[in-house]
Amino acid sequence: MDRLDGVPVVTVNTVVVGTGSAGFCAADRLWELGQTDVVMVADKVNAGSSRNAGSDKQTYYKLTLSGGDGDSVREMAETLYAGGAMDGDNALAEAALSARGFLRLCDLGVPFPQNRYGEFIGYKTDHDPRRRATSVGPYTSRSMVEQLEKKVHRNGTRIYDECRVVDVIVHDGAVAGLLVLRTDVPHDGVESPFLLFRCTNLVYATGGPAGMYATRVFPHGQWGASGAAYRAGVHGKNLTEWQFGLASTHPRWNVSGTYMQVIPTFVSTDADGGDEREFLTEAVGDYGQLLSLVFLKGYQWPFDIRKARDGSSLIDLLVYRETVLRGRRVFLDFRRNPVRPDLDPSALSPEAYEYLDRAGVLFGTPIERLRRMNEPAYQFYLGKNPYVDLETTMLEVDVCAQHNNGGLVVDAWWQSNVEGFFPVGEAGGAHGVYRPGGAALNSGQVGATRAAQFIAARRSAGPGPFDEAARPVLDAALALVAASTARASDGVADNTGDLLHEVQALMSAKAGPVRSEASIREALAQVHDWLSSFEATVSADASSRRSVNRVFLVRDILTSAYVYLAAMADYVAHGGRSRGSVLYTDASGELPHGLEQLPDVFRFALDGGALDDEVQEASWVPSADDPAGEPVFRWRPRRPIPQDDDFFENVWREFRDHGNVF
């Protein structure tokens, strides 16, 4: 193995960073396409959202493959595109490759349900006009990961585990390599804890930058590594577009679907668990409306500002008021019905009544209804750590960061503005403002496939110049470790943990589902201060691998938070208003209907699709004068859905001659 200044160097065509469903898909697709000079890198192979996140019925979204309802690639692309601020070529590719990616997973052993004739039965999900959704239960993405991982192991692809991404190495606008910190190597001077990869391509499947938020449903161990990409000059896209939703906090899990459809009681307490009270009734006085709104949260689960005036997302705002504005705790109580001891089915909306009637659960308590409708949803919490028995214990919940629809910029082949850098899965900003439930799982498979196709066809050559680009990156990382550990040796307390918690708490408080121009500016100023002084103030215990690891983790999170906050500020300055899963406080706006008692922070005006045809892109480069620099933004028209020639003979000829890879 080669070395650079004592640090081992692995030379390979492609490094896939991340071992979730998108990362394993990319590695397998590359192998199948003949590009076997591939390795994978992970901070922890068994961590991450794909393996550890889900819901009562985690959804996979694809082209309709059952029944008599019509569907087409073009129609599915238009559904995705209609979410706003999504590029049309990404929408078309996600529609066109959805069946291919889905059926590949079926062949690998993911048990998607089918009828006796082989039709893959579907159901409607949010923002879905067809029945394109399917599921294998709470752990759809975990099943995907497990089967893809088996295939990658059979291929013989090497995986480097316990590696924290430090920096992406770029030379002349193209990928040159990657620097990681090996978190399993002691800092005793015997072996370098750093490892360098010299490569032609990086497939970046690191997931969303979940570490930015304290109140999040992302599993512990899902941090993201987008900061390294921004430092390397990769652009961001639609960074403002987060999804938030109700989730349990201990353990972290989405309380969508059946958990809401059985209509539990929402209870708040003081910080110590006392002063228990139902709080939804403060704002929703009509008994039938309250029941129906809770029911609707089941399949209108993500917070949607369009449903916040008089729809189910009002519940998210009321939970937010309790936890953030009042400092209280919120629980779901499945042991008792809301408001009254017995459920009165006649008060339900026709939609809720029909659904629960067909399910045979117009009786009893929420837990009795849950166990009748979806026993696995009850059993799930019995098997988690911490253990929760919904028969006897209330479940603590909050409005949590759940998914980033934006991310690193991608083109039609999921390549970024940096040549050879391919962000796939949640790391890539392929989505728009809204997306159908389950579209993210499809997008990860499609993006990974497109990236692998492009690499195999156009980027199979060996790596280019490396030492000149890698040495300053390595030297800077070594200097950061030396300076931070020297401070600790001089008696400055290790502050990596405090910084991590402080930036997360700040983001949740100031840049969560409810934001204002003032709160964003306040958070931006604070993060700028932390980031600009980071290298001069961070202190880490030299004997602790965890502490040194956190030096780079916190720097990455601060970088991401800074770029994201700047994007939010630019969005407001561009005339952006409330849309998607975010309420932007607007003093000239209105409060939810009939709820004038709510605080003015909930005043908002809807965007109404005004910016649907525009995409915000972000770039960031620190300067010598200011280590935090200043992100730069541009707004461009989104790319339309392509209108390609679909005459068979012409396409066949082009495919024979060129393979139809750009």
XYZ file of C-alpha atoms in Angstrom:
662
model
C 0.000 0.000 0.000
C 1.295 3.468 -0.906
C 1.743 6.163 1.725
C 1.679 9.944 1.754
C 3.639 11.464 4.642
C 3.159 8.263 6.605
C -0.573 7.976 5.923
C -1.754 4.873 3.993
C -3.212 5.511 0.530
C -5.762 3.191 -1.107
C -5.930 3.635 -4.891
C -9.181 2.658 -6.578
C -11.486 3.816 -9.362
C -14.574 4.443 -7.222
C -15.214 4.919 -3.508
C -18.812 4.530 -2.353
C -19.257 6.436 0.910
C -22.145 5.091 2.973
C -23.629 1.651 3.566
C -27.355 2.359 3.350
C -29.693 1.187 0.614
C -28.405 3.764 -1.900
C -24.737 3.052 -1.184
C -25.061 -0.719 -1.436
C -27.150 -0.338 -4.592
C -24.431 1.794 -6.204
C -21.688 -0.682 -5.286
C -23.692 -3.610 -6.635
C -24.714 -1.829 -9.828
C -21.084 -0.901 -10.511
C -20.030 -4.518 -10.050
C -22.823 -5.764 -12.321
C -21.771 -3.235 -14.978
C -18.204 -4.522 -14.901
C -16.619 -1.772 -12.795
C -15.245 -3.950 -10.000
C -12.486 -1.568 -8.884
C -14.685 -0.311 -6.059
C -14.478 -0.026 -2.276
C -17.003 1.158 0.279
C -16.447 3.399 3.301
C -18.694 3.791 6.360
C -18.530 5.477 9.738
C -20.496 2.504 11.096
C -21.836 -0.157 8.750
C -24.776 -1.002 11.008
C -25.798 2.610 11.663
C -27.709 4.938 9.360
C -31.304 5.677 8.442
C -31.863 2.943 5.869
C -31.055 0.215 8.365
C -32.641 1.728 11.471
C -35.510 4.042 10.496
C -39.085 3.414 9.438
C -42.719 3.784 10.371
C -45.711 1.563 10.990
C -45.820 0.825 7.239
C -42.709 2.238 5.565
C -43.479 3.031 1.951
C -41.690 2.393 -1.337
C -42.989 4.443 -4.282
C -42.883 3.130 -7.840
C -44.831 2.833 -11.080
C -48.191 1.070 -10.735
C -47.706 -2.670 -11.237
C -51.176 -4.011 -10.486
C -54.858 -3.624 -11.230
C -56.702 -1.933 -14.050
C -55.822 1.680 -13.290
C -53.809 3.410 -15.973
C -50.306 4.742 -15.340
C -47.246 5.694 -17.350
C -43.678 6.822 -16.877
C -44.632 10.299 -18.025
C -47.553 10.523 -15.611
C -45.416 9.438 -12.664
C -42.751 11.968 -13.677
C -45.396 14.691 -13.730
C -46.562 13.697 -10.241
C -43.013 14.035 -8.910
C -42.454 17.277 -10.826
C -45.687 18.734 -9.447
C -44.114 18.810 -5.976
C -42.442 22.080 -6.958
C -38.790 23.074 -7.427
C -37.880 19.619 -8.749
C -35.852 19.290 -11.930
C -37.719 17.468 -14.675
C -34.876 15.220 -15.790
C -34.563 13.826 -12.267
C -38.341 13.305 -12.133
C -38.342 11.473 -15.471
C -35.411 9.245 -14.496
C -37.001 8.398 -11.149
C -40.197 7.392 -12.925
C -38.486 5.530 -15.772
C -36.189 3.462 -13.553
C -38.649 2.898 -10.715
C -39.880 -0.471 -11.974
C -36.340 -1.624 -12.755
C -35.073 -0.709 -9.294
C -38.116 -2.170 -7.555
C -38.044 -5.491 -9.405
C -34.318 -5.792 -8.778
C -35.007 -5.585 -5.044
C -37.714 -8.227 -5.395
C -35.277 -10.537 -7.181
C -32.726 -9.997 -4.413
C -35.253 -11.165 -1.824
C -37.099 -8.096 -0.516
C -40.596 -9.548 0.144
C -42.847 -6.908 -1.395
C -46.416 -8.266 -1.344
C -47.941 -9.682 -4.515
C -51.170 -11.481 -5.286
C -51.378 -15.038 -6.580
C -51.017 -13.852 -10.164
C -47.832 -11.918 -9.486
C -49.224 -8.387 -9.363
C -47.438 -6.137 -6.880
C -50.411 -4.620 -5.095
C -50.250 -0.933 -4.236
C -51.997 1.703 -2.161
C -52.216 5.492 -2.226
C -49.683 7.453 -0.227
C -49.490 11.221 0.352
C -49.276 13.382 -2.816
C -50.033 10.254 -4.889
C -52.935 10.238 -7.411
C -52.439 6.526 -8.154
C -51.841 3.429 -6.041
C -48.091 3.390 -6.563
C -47.049 2.777 -2.955
C -46.073 -0.577 -1.482
C -44.434 -1.791 1.708
C -43.005 -4.788 3.527
C -43.915 -3.292 6.905
C -42.069 -1.113 9.423
C -38.611 -1.959 8.119
C -38.923 -1.729 4.344
C -35.594 0.071 3.969
C -33.879 -2.315 6.386
C -34.979 -5.252 4.265
C -33.584 -3.460 1.213
C -30.247 -2.863 2.940
C -29.940 -6.442 4.150
C -30.535 -7.976 0.724
C -28.312 -5.478 -1.099
C -25.575 -5.980 1.484
C -25.646 -9.746 0.950
C -25.208 -9.199 -2.767
C -22.291 -6.795 -2.267
C -20.585 -9.321 0.026
C -21.067 -12.030 -2.614
C -19.459 -9.681 -5.123
C -16.409 -9.439 -2.848
C -16.433 -5.625 -2.591
C -14.228 -4.470 0.287
C -15.790 -2.306 3.010
C -13.746 0.012 5.238
C -15.714 0.446 8.471
C -15.208 2.885 11.380
C -14.156 5.756 9.100
C -15.238 9.361 9.732
C -15.249 11.490 6.571
C -12.826 14.385 7.079
C -12.521 15.998 3.649
C -13.203 15.449 -0.032
C -10.070 16.064 -2.106
C -10.561 17.944 -5.378
C -8.065 18.804 -8.131
C -8.935 21.155 -11.022
C -12.679 20.836 -10.404
C -12.686 17.035 -10.286
C -12.588 14.412 -7.557
C -9.071 13.330 -6.607
C -9.735 11.439 -3.389
C -11.056 11.291 0.149
C -9.520 11.713 3.610
C -11.038 9.797 6.529
C -10.270 9.350 10.216
C -10.168 5.706 11.322
C -12.061 5.807 14.575
C -10.929 2.306 15.583
C -7.203 3.209 15.566
C -5.683 4.374 18.889
C -3.950 7.755 18.958
C -0.745 6.280 20.347
C 1.624 7.138 17.511
C 2.056 3.530 16.403
C -0.262 3.766 13.405
C -1.740 6.798 11.676
C -5.442 7.204 12.465
C -5.916 8.778 9.035
C -6.506 6.983 5.747
C -6.430 8.422 2.233
C -8.306 7.187 -0.813
C -7.035 8.140 -4.244
C -9.903 7.733 -6.696
C -11.586 8.863 -9.884
C -15.111 8.863 -8.509
C -16.927 9.322 -5.204
C -20.479 8.035 -4.863
C -21.630 9.985 -1.825
C -24.380 8.050 -0.055
C -23.912 9.603 3.377
C -27.575 10.375 4.072
C -29.050 13.695 5.094
C -27.260 16.050 7.519
C -29.325 14.740 10.430
C -26.782 15.813 13.022
C -27.838 19.453 12.656
C -31.027 19.016 14.694
C -31.568 18.014 18.320
C -35.255 17.209 17.827
C -35.033 14.563 15.141
C -36.350 11.118 14.368
C -33.216 10.103 12.486
C -31.647 7.128 14.299
C -28.694 7.739 16.575
C -25.573 7.314 14.492
C -27.037 8.987 11.388
C -25.044 12.211 11.188
C -24.453 12.929 7.506
C -21.252 14.289 5.986
C -22.474 17.089 3.734
C -20.106 19.637 5.295
C -17.105 17.965 3.691
C -18.786 18.250 0.314
C -19.495 21.976 0.765
C -15.891 22.601 1.823
C -14.787 20.885 -1.399
C -16.920 23.173 -3.556
C -19.949 20.955 -4.130
C -23.092 23.060 -4.458
C -26.314 22.666 -2.498
C -29.848 22.622 -3.863
C -33.232 23.328 -2.215
C -31.589 23.238 1.208
C -34.532 24.945 2.887
C -36.853 22.015 2.195
C -36.900 19.818 5.294
C -39.726 17.493 6.251
C -40.916 17.444 9.864
C -43.393 15.098 11.493
C -44.652 13.681 14.758
C -42.353 11.036 16.190
C -41.648 9.327 19.463
C -38.417 10.512 21.041
C -37.509 7.511 23.239
C -37.165 5.459 21.076
C -37.053 7.506 17.871
C -39.811 6.374 15.520
C -42.392 7.974 13.250
C -45.888 7.832 14.734
C -47.659 7.845 11.387
C -50.264 5.526 9.928
C -52.115 3.333 12.393
C -50.670 5.093 15.439
C -52.770 8.133 14.544
C -55.698 6.409 12.830
C -56.679 4.691 16.103
C -57.110 8.205 17.606
C -54.957 8.286 20.760
C -55.253 11.036 23.355
C -52.682 13.852 23.197
C -51.495 14.763 26.709
C -48.961 17.322 27.902
C -47.159 17.504 31.235
C -44.668 19.782 32.900
C -40.961 18.953 32.665
C -41.202 16.541 35.594
C -44.219 14.670 34.274
C -46.798 16.417 36.442
C -49.694 18.771 35.673
C -51.104 16.385 33.095
C -53.750 17.727 30.700
C -55.277 17.268 27.277
C -54.262 20.308 25.270
C -55.763 19.879 21.796
C -59.139 20.918 23.192
C -57.749 24.400 23.918
C -57.711 25.081 20.187
C -60.138 22.510 18.773
C -63.369 22.719 20.739
C -65.478 20.569 18.436
C -65.280 16.932 19.569
C -65.852 15.397 16.143
C -63.347 17.701 14.461
C -60.698 16.815 17.033
C -61.181 13.075 16.490
C -61.140 13.445 12.715
C -57.998 15.610 12.646
C -56.083 13.077 14.745
C -57.282 10.285 12.454
C -56.160 12.207 9.361
C -52.655 12.636 10.791
C -52.216 8.945 10.013
C -51.887 9.386 6.267
C -51.351 13.142 6.229
C -48.436 12.524 8.546
C -45.660 14.969 7.555
C -46.306 18.511 8.712
C -47.793 20.321 5.708
C -48.290 24.059 6.053
C -51.229 23.914 3.602
C -53.108 21.810 6.176
C -52.208 24.031 9.146
C -55.099 26.524 8.945
C -57.916 24.079 9.558
C -56.484 20.662 8.709
C -54.534 17.867 10.373
C -51.244 19.787 10.502
C -52.782 22.067 13.098
C -51.949 19.231 15.497
C -48.236 19.612 14.726
C -48.428 23.315 15.565
C -50.197 22.625 18.848
C -47.568 20.039 19.817
C -44.844 22.535 18.860
C -46.474 25.165 21.069
C -46.421 22.791 24.036
C -42.823 21.594 23.661
C -40.986 24.624 22.268
C -42.984 27.648 23.408
C -44.303 26.338 26.720
C -41.432 24.035 27.628
C -43.750 21.125 28.335
C -43.633 17.471 27.297
C -46.163 15.787 25.021
C -47.321 12.174 25.144
C -49.681 9.888 23.260
C -51.942 7.954 25.591
C -53.327 4.841 23.913
C -55.100 3.724 27.082
C -57.951 6.229 26.852
C -60.059 7.973 24.273
C -59.815 11.736 23.702
C -62.152 13.977 25.716
C -64.707 11.306 26.647
C -64.337 7.838 28.221
C -66.028 6.148 25.265
C -65.510 6.793 21.572
C -68.563 8.268 19.842
C -68.244 7.040 16.226
C -71.157 9.201 15.079
C -68.997 12.301 15.601
C -66.330 11.142 13.125
C -66.028 12.586 9.631
C -67.422 10.254 6.927
C -63.874 9.448 5.775
C -62.699 8.448 9.255
C -65.903 6.569 10.053
C -65.804 4.511 6.844
C -62.146 3.599 7.288
C -62.463 2.521 10.917
C -65.721 0.751 10.227
C -64.160 -1.293 7.407
C -61.288 -2.111 9.752
C -63.811 -3.275 12.352
C -62.531 -1.006 15.122
C -65.379 1.353 16.005
C -65.072 0.305 19.637
C -62.932 0.337 22.766
C -59.762 2.255 23.535
C -56.998 3.354 21.160
C -54.759 0.456 22.244
C -57.548 -2.038 21.582
C -58.058 -0.538 18.155
C -54.306 -0.553 17.474
C -53.877 -4.204 18.389
C -56.864 -5.155 16.254
C -55.707 -3.148 13.218
C -51.937 -3.512 13.410
C -50.531 -5.801 16.094
C -46.934 -5.376 14.792
C -47.212 -1.619 15.487
C -47.859 -2.448 19.149
C -45.170 -5.145 19.280
C -42.615 -2.793 17.758
C -42.266 -0.693 20.918
C -42.017 -3.815 23.080
C -38.855 -4.768 21.245
C -37.098 -1.404 21.380
C -34.620 0.084 23.804
C -36.029 1.786 25.797
C -38.906 -0.668 26.062
C -42.394 0.876 25.904
C -45.618 -1.042 26.554
C -48.418 1.051 25.084
C -50.894 -0.965 27.167
C -49.506 0.607 30.341
C -47.290 3.570 29.417
C -47.721 6.850 27.564
C -45.423 7.482 24.581
C -43.459 10.756 24.476
C -43.551 12.550 21.107
C -42.437 15.772 19.429
C -42.374 17.401 15.998
C -39.086 16.080 14.646
C -36.826 16.607 11.643
C -37.473 13.575 9.478
C -36.023 14.040 5.985
C -34.226 16.640 3.909
C -35.801 16.970 0.469
C -32.913 19.222 -0.561
C -29.236 18.329 -0.528
C -26.176 18.330 -2.736
C -26.787 19.352 -6.332
C -27.270 16.582 -8.923
C -27.698 16.516 -12.687
C -29.607 13.959 -14.762
C -26.943 11.324 -13.952
C -26.701 12.294 -10.278
C -23.300 13.930 -10.835
C -22.695 17.199 -8.980
C -20.960 20.330 -10.219
C -17.669 18.665 -9.165
C -16.672 16.138 -11.806
C -16.708 12.583 -10.479
C -18.746 13.419 -7.357
C -22.140 11.660 -7.294
C -24.473 12.382 -4.330
C -27.134 9.659 -4.097
C -29.901 8.901 -1.609
C -30.814 11.596 0.873
C -27.417 13.276 0.451
C -28.461 14.290 -3.071
C -30.961 17.089 -3.591
C -33.125 15.333 -6.153
C -36.504 16.155 -4.570
C -38.539 19.326 -4.612
C -40.780 20.924 -2.002
C -43.257 18.050 -1.767
C -42.823 14.410 -2.687
C -45.013 11.325 -2.494
C -44.417 9.163 0.562
C -41.823 6.528 -0.286
C -40.331 8.504 -3.174
C -37.051 8.807 -1.263
C -36.451 5.037 -1.282
C -37.067 4.922 -5.031
C -34.875 7.974 -5.604
C -31.968 6.335 -3.791
C -32.125 3.245 -6.000
C -32.517 5.287 -9.191
C -29.761 7.770 -8.359
C -27.364 4.962 -7.459
C -28.156 3.159 -10.706
C -27.739 6.275 -12.838
C -24.425 7.128 -11.185
C -23.143 3.585 -11.699
C -24.191 3.639 -15.354
C -22.354 6.899 -15.960
C -19.210 5.790 -14.123
C -19.046 2.451 -15.943
C -19.580 4.081 -19.346
C -17.596 7.315 -19.021
C -15.396 7.352 -15.919
C -13.667 3.989 -15.716
C -10.115 5.354 -15.991
C -7.661 5.286 -13.118
C -7.171 8.235 -10.754
C -5.290 11.340 -11.807
C -2.860 13.625 -9.912
C -3.180 13.225 -6.165
C -0.286 14.260 -3.919
C -0.435 17.954 -4.775
C -4.127 18.154 -3.880
C -4.067 15.732 -0.945
C -1.101 17.074 1.006
C -2.602 20.448 2.070
C -5.856 18.715 3.054
C -3.965 16.165 5.145
C -1.732 18.826 6.686
C -4.752 20.896 7.719
C -6.404 17.888 9.388
C -3.212 17.002 11.256
C -2.836 20.609 12.380
C -6.428 20.699 13.629
C -5.911 17.562 15.728
C -2.594 18.868 17.067
C -4.050 22.248 18.053
C -7.228 20.877 19.627
C -5.436 18.227 21.673
C -2.741 20.717 22.755
C -5.448 22.924 24.257
C -6.795 20.002 26.241
C -3.281 19.214 27.461
C -2.965 22.828 28.590
C -6.079 22.443 30.741
C -8.828 23.704 28.430
C -11.830 21.435 28.934
C -12.897 19.185 26.052
C -15.699 21.194 24.408
C -16.569 18.958 21.451
C -19.632 17.492 23.159
C -20.912 20.886 24.297
C -20.535 22.363 20.809
C -22.368 19.427 19.276
C -25.345 19.745 21.615
C -25.448 23.545 21.382
C -25.611 23.711 17.591
C -28.287 21.002 17.508
C -30.428 22.765 20.109
C -30.017 26.085 18.299
C -31.135 24.630 14.962
C -34.217 22.985 16.461
C -35.197 26.158 18.310
C -34.529 28.693 15.551
C -34.683 26.817 12.234
C -37.128 23.969 12.754
C -40.694 23.628 11.453
C -41.503 27.173 12.648
C -38.986 29.840 11.578
C -38.845 33.582 11.203
C -36.455 35.949 9.505
C -35.284 37.069 12.949
C -34.754 33.549 14.324
C -32.829 32.504 11.226
C -30.581 35.579 11.406
C -29.959 35.009 15.103
C -28.967 31.382 14.533
C -26.861 32.287 11.495
C -24.837 34.836 13.472
C -24.187 32.317 16.250
C -23.147 29.503 13.906
C -20.919 31.919 11.981
C -19.143 32.752 15.244
C -18.707 29.097 16.170
C -17.450 28.144 12.713
C -15.103 31.090 12.224
C -13.462 30.509 15.616
C -13.643 26.702 15.580
C -10.026 25.930 14.716
C -8.824 28.436 17.313
C -11.083 27.274 20.150
C -11.949 23.576 19.815
C -10.419 21.383 22.516
C -10.240 17.589 22.372
C -8.855 14.939 24.678
C -5.900 13.363 22.843
C -6.407 10.019 24.580
C -10.032 9.755 23.503
C -10.755 8.479 20.000
C -14.361 9.632 20.458
C -13.273 13.173 21.271
C -10.940 13.481 18.265
C -13.665 11.977 16.090
C -16.056 14.662 17.320
C -13.655 17.407 16.243
C -14.370 16.507 12.625
C -18.000 15.594 13.232
C -18.757 18.966 14.846
C -16.875 20.852 12.126
C -18.955 19.038 9.517
C -22.229 19.802 11.316
C -21.299 23.450 11.828
C -20.442 23.762 8.139
C -23.753 22.230 7.080
C -25.739 24.297 9.577
C -24.059 27.482 8.362
C -24.826 26.817 4.684
C -28.388 25.732 5.469
C -29.137 28.761 7.643
C -27.729 31.067 4.988
C -29.992 29.334 2.451
C -33.016 29.953 4.693
C -32.098 33.630 5.037
C -31.676 33.919 1.269
C -35.028 32.200 0.725
C -36.809 34.795 2.861
C -34.917 37.623 1.145
C -36.018 36.193 -2.204
C -39.638 36.600 -1.171
C -40.107 33.047 0.036
C -43.111 32.337 2.256
C -44.501 29.321 4.070
C -44.468 26.157 2.004
C -43.767 22.471 2.302
C -43.137 21.409 5.874
C -42.189 24.842 7.234
C -44.052 27.832 8.654
C -42.208 31.128 8.123
C -43.583 33.643 10.601
C -45.131 36.600 8.787
C -46.525 39.499 10.822
C -48.847 40.367 7.947
C -50.112 36.809 7.679
C -53.035 35.066 9.343
C -53.422 32.651 12.220
C -55.136 29.276 11.691
C -58.882 29.697 11.285
C -60.741 30.455 14.499
C -57.589 30.213 16.603
C -56.778 33.822 17.340
C -55.558 32.769 20.797
C -52.425 31.230 19.264
C -49.232 33.315 19.547
C -48.200 35.529 16.653
C -45.268 33.271 15.853
C -47.895 31.124 14.080
C -48.971 33.909 11.717
C -48.106 32.923 8.167
C -48.862 33.502 4.496
C -48.754 30.633 2.038
C -46.270 30.620 -0.809
C -49.020 29.331 -3.086
C -46.527 27.835 -5.528
C -44.944 31.201 -6.362
C -41.432 29.720 -6.426
C -42.295 26.253 -7.751
C -40.522 26.898 -11.039
C -37.303 28.104 -9.405
C -34.461 26.212 -7.736
C -32.144 27.750 -5.166
C -28.508 26.647 -5.431
C -25.829 27.357 -2.831
C -22.044 27.437 -2.968
C -19.617 28.066 -0.141
C -15.904 28.772 -0.029
C -14.146 29.963 3.143
C -11.714 32.832 2.779
C -8.388 33.692 4.383
C -9.999 36.679 6.096
C -13.000 34.741 7.372
C -12.760 30.959 7.925
C -16.547 30.830 7.783
C -16.692 32.747 4.507
C -20.057 33.645 3.055
C -22.291 31.286 1.053
C -23.331 32.491 -2.389
C -26.756 31.748 -3.874
C -28.305 31.727 -7.301
C -31.862 31.104 -8.355
C -32.403 29.381 -11.673
C -35.408 28.007 -13.577
C -35.915 24.349 -12.836
C -35.152 22.002 -15.693
C -38.351 20.876 -17.477
C -39.327 17.255 -18.006
C -37.417 16.250 -21.178
C -39.366 15.636 -24.380
C -37.091 13.041 -25.965
C -37.618 11.194 -29.229
C -39.523 7.998 -28.429
C -39.624 6.567 -31.983
C -38.289 3.063 -31.505
C -35.942 2.819 -34.506
C -34.223 6.114 -33.639
C -33.744 5.245 -29.982
C -32.555 1.740 -30.850
C -29.954 3.118 -33.257
C -28.659 5.599 -30.686
C -28.564 2.866 -28.060
C -26.607 0.523 -30.337
C -24.107 3.236 -31.219
C -23.706 5.076 -27.933
C -25.471 3.157 -25.178
C -27.485 6.322 -24.591
C -25.301 7.398 -21.690
C -24.601 11.131 -21.864
